[in-house]
Amino acid sequence: MPVEYVDPHGKRSWIYRASEQFARTRVGRRWGMHVAPRIDPWLYRISNGRYPVVMGMVLNAPLLTTGAKTGQPRLVHVVYFHDGADPIIIASYGGEPRNPQWYHNLKAHPECQFGDEDFIATEVTDPDEYDRLYQLAECVYSGFHDYRIAMASTGGRRIPVFRLRRR
């Protein structure tokens, strides 16, 4: 089943806004970094891909990559949105000073699955395109703004943005 289309300019429900605000708190961030990664795949699988759509929450979907070092399949759920037909994913890692492991996996092996479709991941490097897409990401989840500010204030990393194109 293809992932749900996410319009970055779409109207958000009060449940969406509430879940977004919770995710931006200290407790919510810990939940998102340590608990959600363990239960989201299970909820997504048993709901046949309808979770978190049916709950009206910030949308995430399964990204299946190939391990950069091991070559083994690695599954993680990521927040996404669409730019035209292409899904866009942000390697924010909750605003941490390092990139998530799946970033390294995609750099080493750009072929991936998102939802149940095959894609090629390309990191967005053009500064204008990067800024445009990151601003759209902030429309989808305002926490991305917090992460960018935190990285800029510490002189930290530039948060990577990937465009997924169907194979």
PDB file of N, CA and C in Angstrom, residues 83-140:
ATOM      1  N   ASP A  83       6.363  16.600  -2.093  1.00  0.00           N
ATOM      2  CA  ASP A  83       6.621  17.733  -2.979  1.00  0.00           C
ATOM      3  C   ASP A  83       6.284  17.206  -4.366  1.00  0.00           C
ATOM      4  N   GLY A  84       5.097  17.544  -4.844  1.00  0.00           N
ATOM      5  CA  GLY A  84       4.592  16.926  -6.058  1.00  0.00           C
ATOM      6  C   GLY A  84       4.326  15.467  -5.756  1.00  0.00           C
ATOM      7  N   ALA A  85       4.873  14.575  -6.575  1.00  0.00           N
ATOM      8  CA  ALA A  85       4.670  13.138  -6.363  1.00  0.00           C
ATOM      9  C   ALA A  85       5.746  12.522  -5.467  1.00  0.00           C
ATOM     10  N   ASP A  86       6.807  13.274  -5.174  1.00  0.00           N
ATOM     11  CA  ASP A  86       7.943  12.720  -4.441  1.00  0.00           C
ATOM     12  C   ASP A  86       7.798  12.899  -2.933  1.00  0.00           C
ATOM     13  N   PRO A  87       7.974  11.813  -2.168  1.00  0.00           N
ATOM     14  CA  PRO A  87       8.063  11.971  -0.713  1.00  0.00           C
ATOM     15  C   PRO A  87       9.386  12.648  -0.340  1.00  0.00           C
ATOM     16  N   ILE A  88       9.321  13.476   0.682  1.00  0.00           N
ATOM     17  CA  ILE A  88      10.497  14.179   1.205  1.00  0.00           C
ATOM     18  C   ILE A  88      10.655  13.756   2.661  1.00  0.00           C
ATOM     19  N   ILE A  89      11.865  13.373   3.040  1.00  0.00           N
ATOM     20  CA  ILE A  89      12.132  12.994   4.425  1.00  0.00           C
ATOM     21  C   ILE A  89      13.294  13.830   4.956  1.00  0.00           C
ATOM     22  N   ILE A  90      13.248  14.102   6.251  1.00  0.00           N
ATOM     23  CA  ILE A  90      14.221  14.977   6.908  1.00  0.00           C
ATOM     24  C   ILE A  90      15.000  14.153   7.929  1.00  0.00           C
ATOM     25  N   ALA A  91      16.308  14.150   7.836  1.00  0.00           N
ATOM     26  CA  ALA A  91      17.159  13.384   8.755  1.00  0.00           C
ATOM     27  C   ALA A  91      17.499  14.229   9.980  1.00  0.00           C
ATOM     28  N   SER A  92      16.469  14.621  10.730  1.00  0.00           N
ATOM     29  CA  SER A  92      16.675  15.537  11.855  1.00  0.00           C
ATOM     30  C   SER A  92      17.203  14.851  13.104  1.00  0.00           C
ATOM     31  N   TYR A  93      16.854  13.600  13.314  1.00  0.00           N
ATOM     32  CA  TYR A  93      17.230  12.837  14.504  1.00  0.00           C
ATOM     33  C   TYR A  93      16.870  13.597  15.777  1.00  0.00           C
ATOM     34  N   GLY A  94      15.675  14.188  15.755  1.00  0.00           N
ATOM     35  CA  GLY A  94      15.179  14.894  16.931  1.00  0.00           C
ATOM     36  C   GLY A  94      16.031  16.072  17.338  1.00  0.00           C
ATOM     37  N   GLY A  95      16.749  16.655  16.382  1.00  0.00           N
ATOM     38  CA  GLY A  95      17.591  17.800  16.691  1.00  0.00           C
ATOM     39  C   GLY A  95      18.908  17.441  17.358  1.00  0.00           C
ATOM     40  N   GLU A  96      19.249  16.173  17.374  1.00  0.00           N
ATOM     41  CA  GLU A  96      20.519  15.739  17.960  1.00  0.00           C
ATOM     42  C   GLU A  96      21.687  16.269  17.119  1.00  0.00           C
ATOM     43  N   PRO A  97      22.876  16.351  17.696  1.00  0.00           N
ATOM     44  CA  PRO A  97      24.022  16.900  16.958  1.00  0.00           C
ATOM     45  C   PRO A  97      24.605  15.960  15.895  1.00  0.00           C
ATOM     46  N   ARG A  98      24.082  14.748  15.785  1.00  0.00           N
ATOM     47  CA  ARG A  98      24.580  13.820  14.763  1.00  0.00           C
ATOM     48  C   ARG A  98      23.414  13.357  13.888  1.00  0.00           C
ATOM     49  N   ASN A  99      23.752  12.814  12.749  1.00  0.00           N
ATOM     50  CA  ASN A  99      22.739  12.304  11.832  1.00  0.00           C
ATOM     51  C   ASN A  99      22.234  10.939  12.293  1.00  0.00           C
ATOM     52  N   PRO A 100      20.991  10.615  11.959  1.00  0.00           N
ATOM     53  CA  PRO A 100      20.478   9.283  12.309  1.00  0.00           C
ATOM     54  C   PRO A 100      21.195   8.211  11.489  1.00  0.00           C
ATOM     55  N   GLN A 101      21.153   6.990  11.965  1.00  0.00           N
ATOM     56  CA  GLN A 101      21.832   5.900  11.254  1.00  0.00           C
ATOM     57  C   GLN A 101      21.276   5.718   9.848  1.00  0.00           C
ATOM     58  N   TRP A 102      19.968   5.905   9.678  1.00  0.00           N
ATOM     59  CA  TRP A 102      19.391   5.698   8.346  1.00  0.00           C
ATOM     60  C   TRP A 102      19.953   6.685   7.328  1.00  0.00           C
ATOM     61  N   TYR A 103      20.436   7.839   7.775  1.00  0.00           N
ATOM     62  CA  TYR A 103      21.096   8.782   6.866  1.00  0.00           C
ATOM     63  C   TYR A 103      22.317   8.105   6.225  1.00  0.00           C
ATOM     64  N   HIS A 104      23.143   7.487   7.046  1.00  0.00           N
ATOM     65  CA  HIS A 104      24.350   6.817   6.552  1.00  0.00           C
ATOM     66  C   HIS A 104      23.977   5.637   5.645  1.00  0.00           C
ATOM     67  N   ASN A 105      22.903   4.947   6.005  1.00  0.00           N
ATOM     68  CA  ASN A 105      22.436   3.836   5.173  1.00  0.00           C
ATOM     69  C   ASN A 105      22.047   4.322   3.780  1.00  0.00           C
ATOM     70  N   LEU A 106      21.288   5.426   3.711  1.00  0.00           N
ATOM     71  CA  LEU A 106      20.860   5.955   2.405  1.00  0.00           C
ATOM     72  C   LEU A 106      22.035   6.502   1.602  1.00  0.00           C
ATOM     73  N   LYS A 107      23.007   7.084   2.267  1.00  0.00           N
ATOM     74  CA  LYS A 107      24.185   7.578   1.552  1.00  0.00           C
ATOM     75  C   LYS A 107      24.956   6.413   0.935  1.00  0.00           C
ATOM     76  N   ALA A 108      25.060   5.310   1.663  1.00  0.00           N
ATOM     77  CA  ALA A 108      25.795   4.146   1.157  1.00  0.00           C
ATOM     78  C   ALA A 108      24.975   3.337   0.146  1.00  0.00           C
ATOM     79  N   HIS A 109      23.668   3.253   0.381  1.00  0.00           N
ATOM     80  CA  HIS A 109      22.773   2.460  -0.468  1.00  0.00           C
ATOM     81  C   HIS A 109      21.494   3.261  -0.708  1.00  0.00           C
ATOM     82  N   PRO A 110      21.432   4.095  -1.743  1.00  0.00           N
ATOM     83  CA  PRO A 110      20.269   4.967  -1.946  1.00  0.00           C
ATOM     84  C   PRO A 110      18.978   4.235  -2.320  1.00  0.00           C
ATOM     85  N   GLU A 111      19.067   2.965  -2.715  1.00  0.00           N
ATOM     86  CA  GLU A 111      17.858   2.214  -3.013  1.00  0.00           C
ATOM     87  C   GLU A 111      17.166   1.895  -1.685  1.00  0.00           C
ATOM     88  N   CYS A 112      15.874   2.159  -1.606  1.00  0.00           N
ATOM     89  CA  CYS A 112      15.144   1.941  -0.369  1.00  0.00           C
ATOM     90  C   CYS A 112      13.685   1.627  -0.674  1.00  0.00           C
ATOM     91  N   GLN A 113      12.969   1.255   0.365  1.00  0.00           N
ATOM     92  CA  GLN A 113      11.519   1.101   0.276  1.00  0.00           C
ATOM     93  C   GLN A 113      10.894   2.081   1.231  1.00  0.00           C
ATOM     94  N   PHE A 114       9.847   2.736   0.773  1.00  0.00           N
ATOM     95  CA  PHE A 114       9.095   3.646   1.629  1.00  0.00           C
ATOM     96  C   PHE A 114       7.648   3.233   1.496  1.00  0.00           C
ATOM     97  N   GLY A 115       7.011   2.888   2.642  1.00  0.00           N
ATOM     98  CA  GLY A 115       5.736   2.214   2.545  1.00  0.00           C
ATOM     99  C   GLY A 115       6.042   0.856   1.950  1.00  0.00           C
ATOM    100  N   ASP A 116       5.414   0.530   0.851  1.00  0.00           N
ATOM    101  CA  ASP A 116       5.762  -0.728   0.182  1.00  0.00           C
ATOM    102  C   ASP A 116       6.216  -0.482  -1.254  1.00  0.00           C
ATOM    103  N   GLU A 117       6.684   0.742  -1.523  1.00  0.00           N
ATOM    104  CA  GLU A 117       7.146   1.090  -2.864  1.00  0.00           C
ATOM    105  C   GLU A 117       8.661   1.260  -2.871  1.00  0.00           C
ATOM    106  N   ASP A 118       9.258   0.996  -4.028  1.00  0.00           N
ATOM    107  CA  ASP A 118      10.705   1.121  -4.194  1.00  0.00           C
ATOM    108  C   ASP A 118      11.076   2.525  -4.645  1.00  0.00           C
ATOM    109  N   PHE A 119      12.118   3.075  -4.016  1.00  0.00           N
ATOM    110  CA  PHE A 119      12.568   4.432  -4.304  1.00  0.00           C
ATOM    111  C   PHE A 119      14.090   4.478  -4.390  1.00  0.00           C
ATOM    112  N   ILE A 120      14.563   5.574  -4.965  1.00  0.00           N
ATOM    113  CA  ILE A 120      15.972   5.967  -4.920  1.00  0.00           C
ATOM    114  C   ILE A 120      15.995   7.277  -4.130  1.00  0.00           C
ATOM    115  N   ALA A 121      16.831   7.336  -3.104  1.00  0.00           N
ATOM    116  CA  ALA A 121      16.933   8.529  -2.257  1.00  0.00           C
ATOM    117  C   ALA A 121      18.076   9.402  -2.748  1.00  0.00           C
ATOM    118  N   THR A 122      17.793  10.690  -2.860  1.00  0.00           N
ATOM    119  CA  THR A 122      18.801  11.663  -3.265  1.00  0.00           C
ATOM    120  C   THR A 122      18.824  12.780  -2.239  1.00  0.00           C
ATOM    121  N   GLU A 123      19.998  13.058  -1.690  1.00  0.00           N
ATOM    122  CA  GLU A 123      20.108  14.159  -0.742  1.00  0.00           C
ATOM    123  C   GLU A 123      20.007  15.478  -1.498  1.00  0.00           C
ATOM    124  N   VAL A 124      19.223  16.395  -0.983  1.00  0.00           N
ATOM    125  CA  VAL A 124      19.045  17.706  -1.603  1.00  0.00           C
ATOM    126  C   VAL A 124      20.233  18.570  -1.189  1.00  0.00           C
ATOM    127  N   THR A 125      21.008  19.007  -2.190  1.00  0.00           N
ATOM    128  CA  THR A 125      22.199  19.802  -1.903  1.00  0.00           C
ATOM    129  C   THR A 125      22.106  21.234  -2.419  1.00  0.00           C
ATOM    130  N   ASP A 126      21.225  21.488  -3.386  1.00  0.00           N
ATOM    131  CA  ASP A 126      21.050  22.849  -3.896  1.00  0.00           C
ATOM    132  C   ASP A 126      20.512  23.724  -2.758  1.00  0.00           C
ATOM    133  N   PRO A 127      21.197  24.820  -2.407  1.00  0.00           N
ATOM    134  CA  PRO A 127      20.782  25.639  -1.263  1.00  0.00           C
ATOM    135  C   PRO A 127      19.366  26.189  -1.373  1.00  0.00           C
ATOM    136  N   ASP A 128      18.963  26.653  -2.553  1.00  0.00           N
ATOM    137  CA  ASP A 128      17.611  27.202  -2.706  1.00  0.00           C
ATOM    138  C   ASP A 128      16.549  26.123  -2.552  1.00  0.00           C
ATOM    139  N   GLU A 129      16.788  24.989  -3.166  1.00  0.00           N
ATOM    140  CA  GLU A 129      15.841  23.864  -3.068  1.00  0.00           C
ATOM    141  C   GLU A 129      15.787  23.342  -1.635  1.00  0.00           C
ATOM    142  N   TYR A 130      16.943  23.275  -0.981  1.00  0.00           N
ATOM    143  CA  TYR A 130      17.007  22.846   0.414  1.00  0.00           C
ATOM    144  C   TYR A 130      16.157  23.775   1.287  1.00  0.00           C
ATOM    145  N   ASP A 131      16.363  25.078   1.146  1.00  0.00           N
ATOM    146  CA  ASP A 131      15.599  26.039   1.957  1.00  0.00           C
ATOM    147  C   ASP A 131      14.101  25.923   1.696  1.00  0.00           C
ATOM    148  N   ARG A 132      13.718  25.784   0.421  1.00  0.00           N
ATOM    149  CA  ARG A 132      12.298  25.659   0.074  1.00  0.00           C
ATOM    150  C   ARG A 132      11.688  24.414   0.722  1.00  0.00           C
ATOM    151  N   LEU A 133      12.383  23.284   0.606  1.00  0.00           N
ATOM    152  CA  LEU A 133      11.855  22.040   1.164  1.00  0.00           C
ATOM    153  C   LEU A 133      11.854  22.061   2.695  1.00  0.00           C
ATOM    154  N   TYR A 134      12.887  22.654   3.285  1.00  0.00           N
ATOM    155  CA  TYR A 134      12.917  22.697   4.748  1.00  0.00           C
ATOM    156  C   TYR A 134      11.801  23.591   5.283  1.00  0.00           C
ATOM    157  N   GLN A 135      11.492  24.666   4.582  1.00  0.00           N
ATOM    158  CA  GLN A 135      10.359  25.506   4.991  1.00  0.00           C
ATOM    159  C   GLN A 135       9.054  24.740   4.889  1.00  0.00           C
ATOM    160  N   LEU A 136       8.908  23.904   3.870  1.00  0.00           N
ATOM    161  CA  LEU A 136       7.715  23.055   3.763  1.00  0.00           C
ATOM    162  C   LEU A 136       7.674  22.058   4.915  1.00  0.00           C
ATOM    163  N   ALA A 137       8.827  21.511   5.268  1.00  0.00           N
ATOM    164  CA  ALA A 137       8.898  20.567   6.392  1.00  0.00           C
ATOM    165  C   ALA A 137       8.416  21.234   7.678  1.00  0.00           C
ATOM    166  N   GLU A 138       8.783  22.493   7.869  1.00  0.00           N
ATOM    167  CA  GLU A 138       8.357  23.224   9.057  1.00  0.00           C
ATOM    168  C   GLU A 138       6.846  23.437   9.074  1.00  0.00           C
ATOM    169  N   CYS A 139       6.213  23.471   7.904  1.00  0.00           N
ATOM    170  CA  CYS A 139       4.746  23.557   7.822  1.00  0.00           C
ATOM    171  C   CYS A 139       4.106  22.248   8.278  1.00  0.00           C
ATOM    172  N   VAL A 140       4.774  21.137   8.015  1.00  0.00           N
ATOM    173  CA  VAL A 140       4.250  19.823   8.370  1.00  0.00           C
ATOM    174  C   VAL A 140       4.455  19.543   9.852  1.00  0.00           C
TER     175      VAL A 140
END
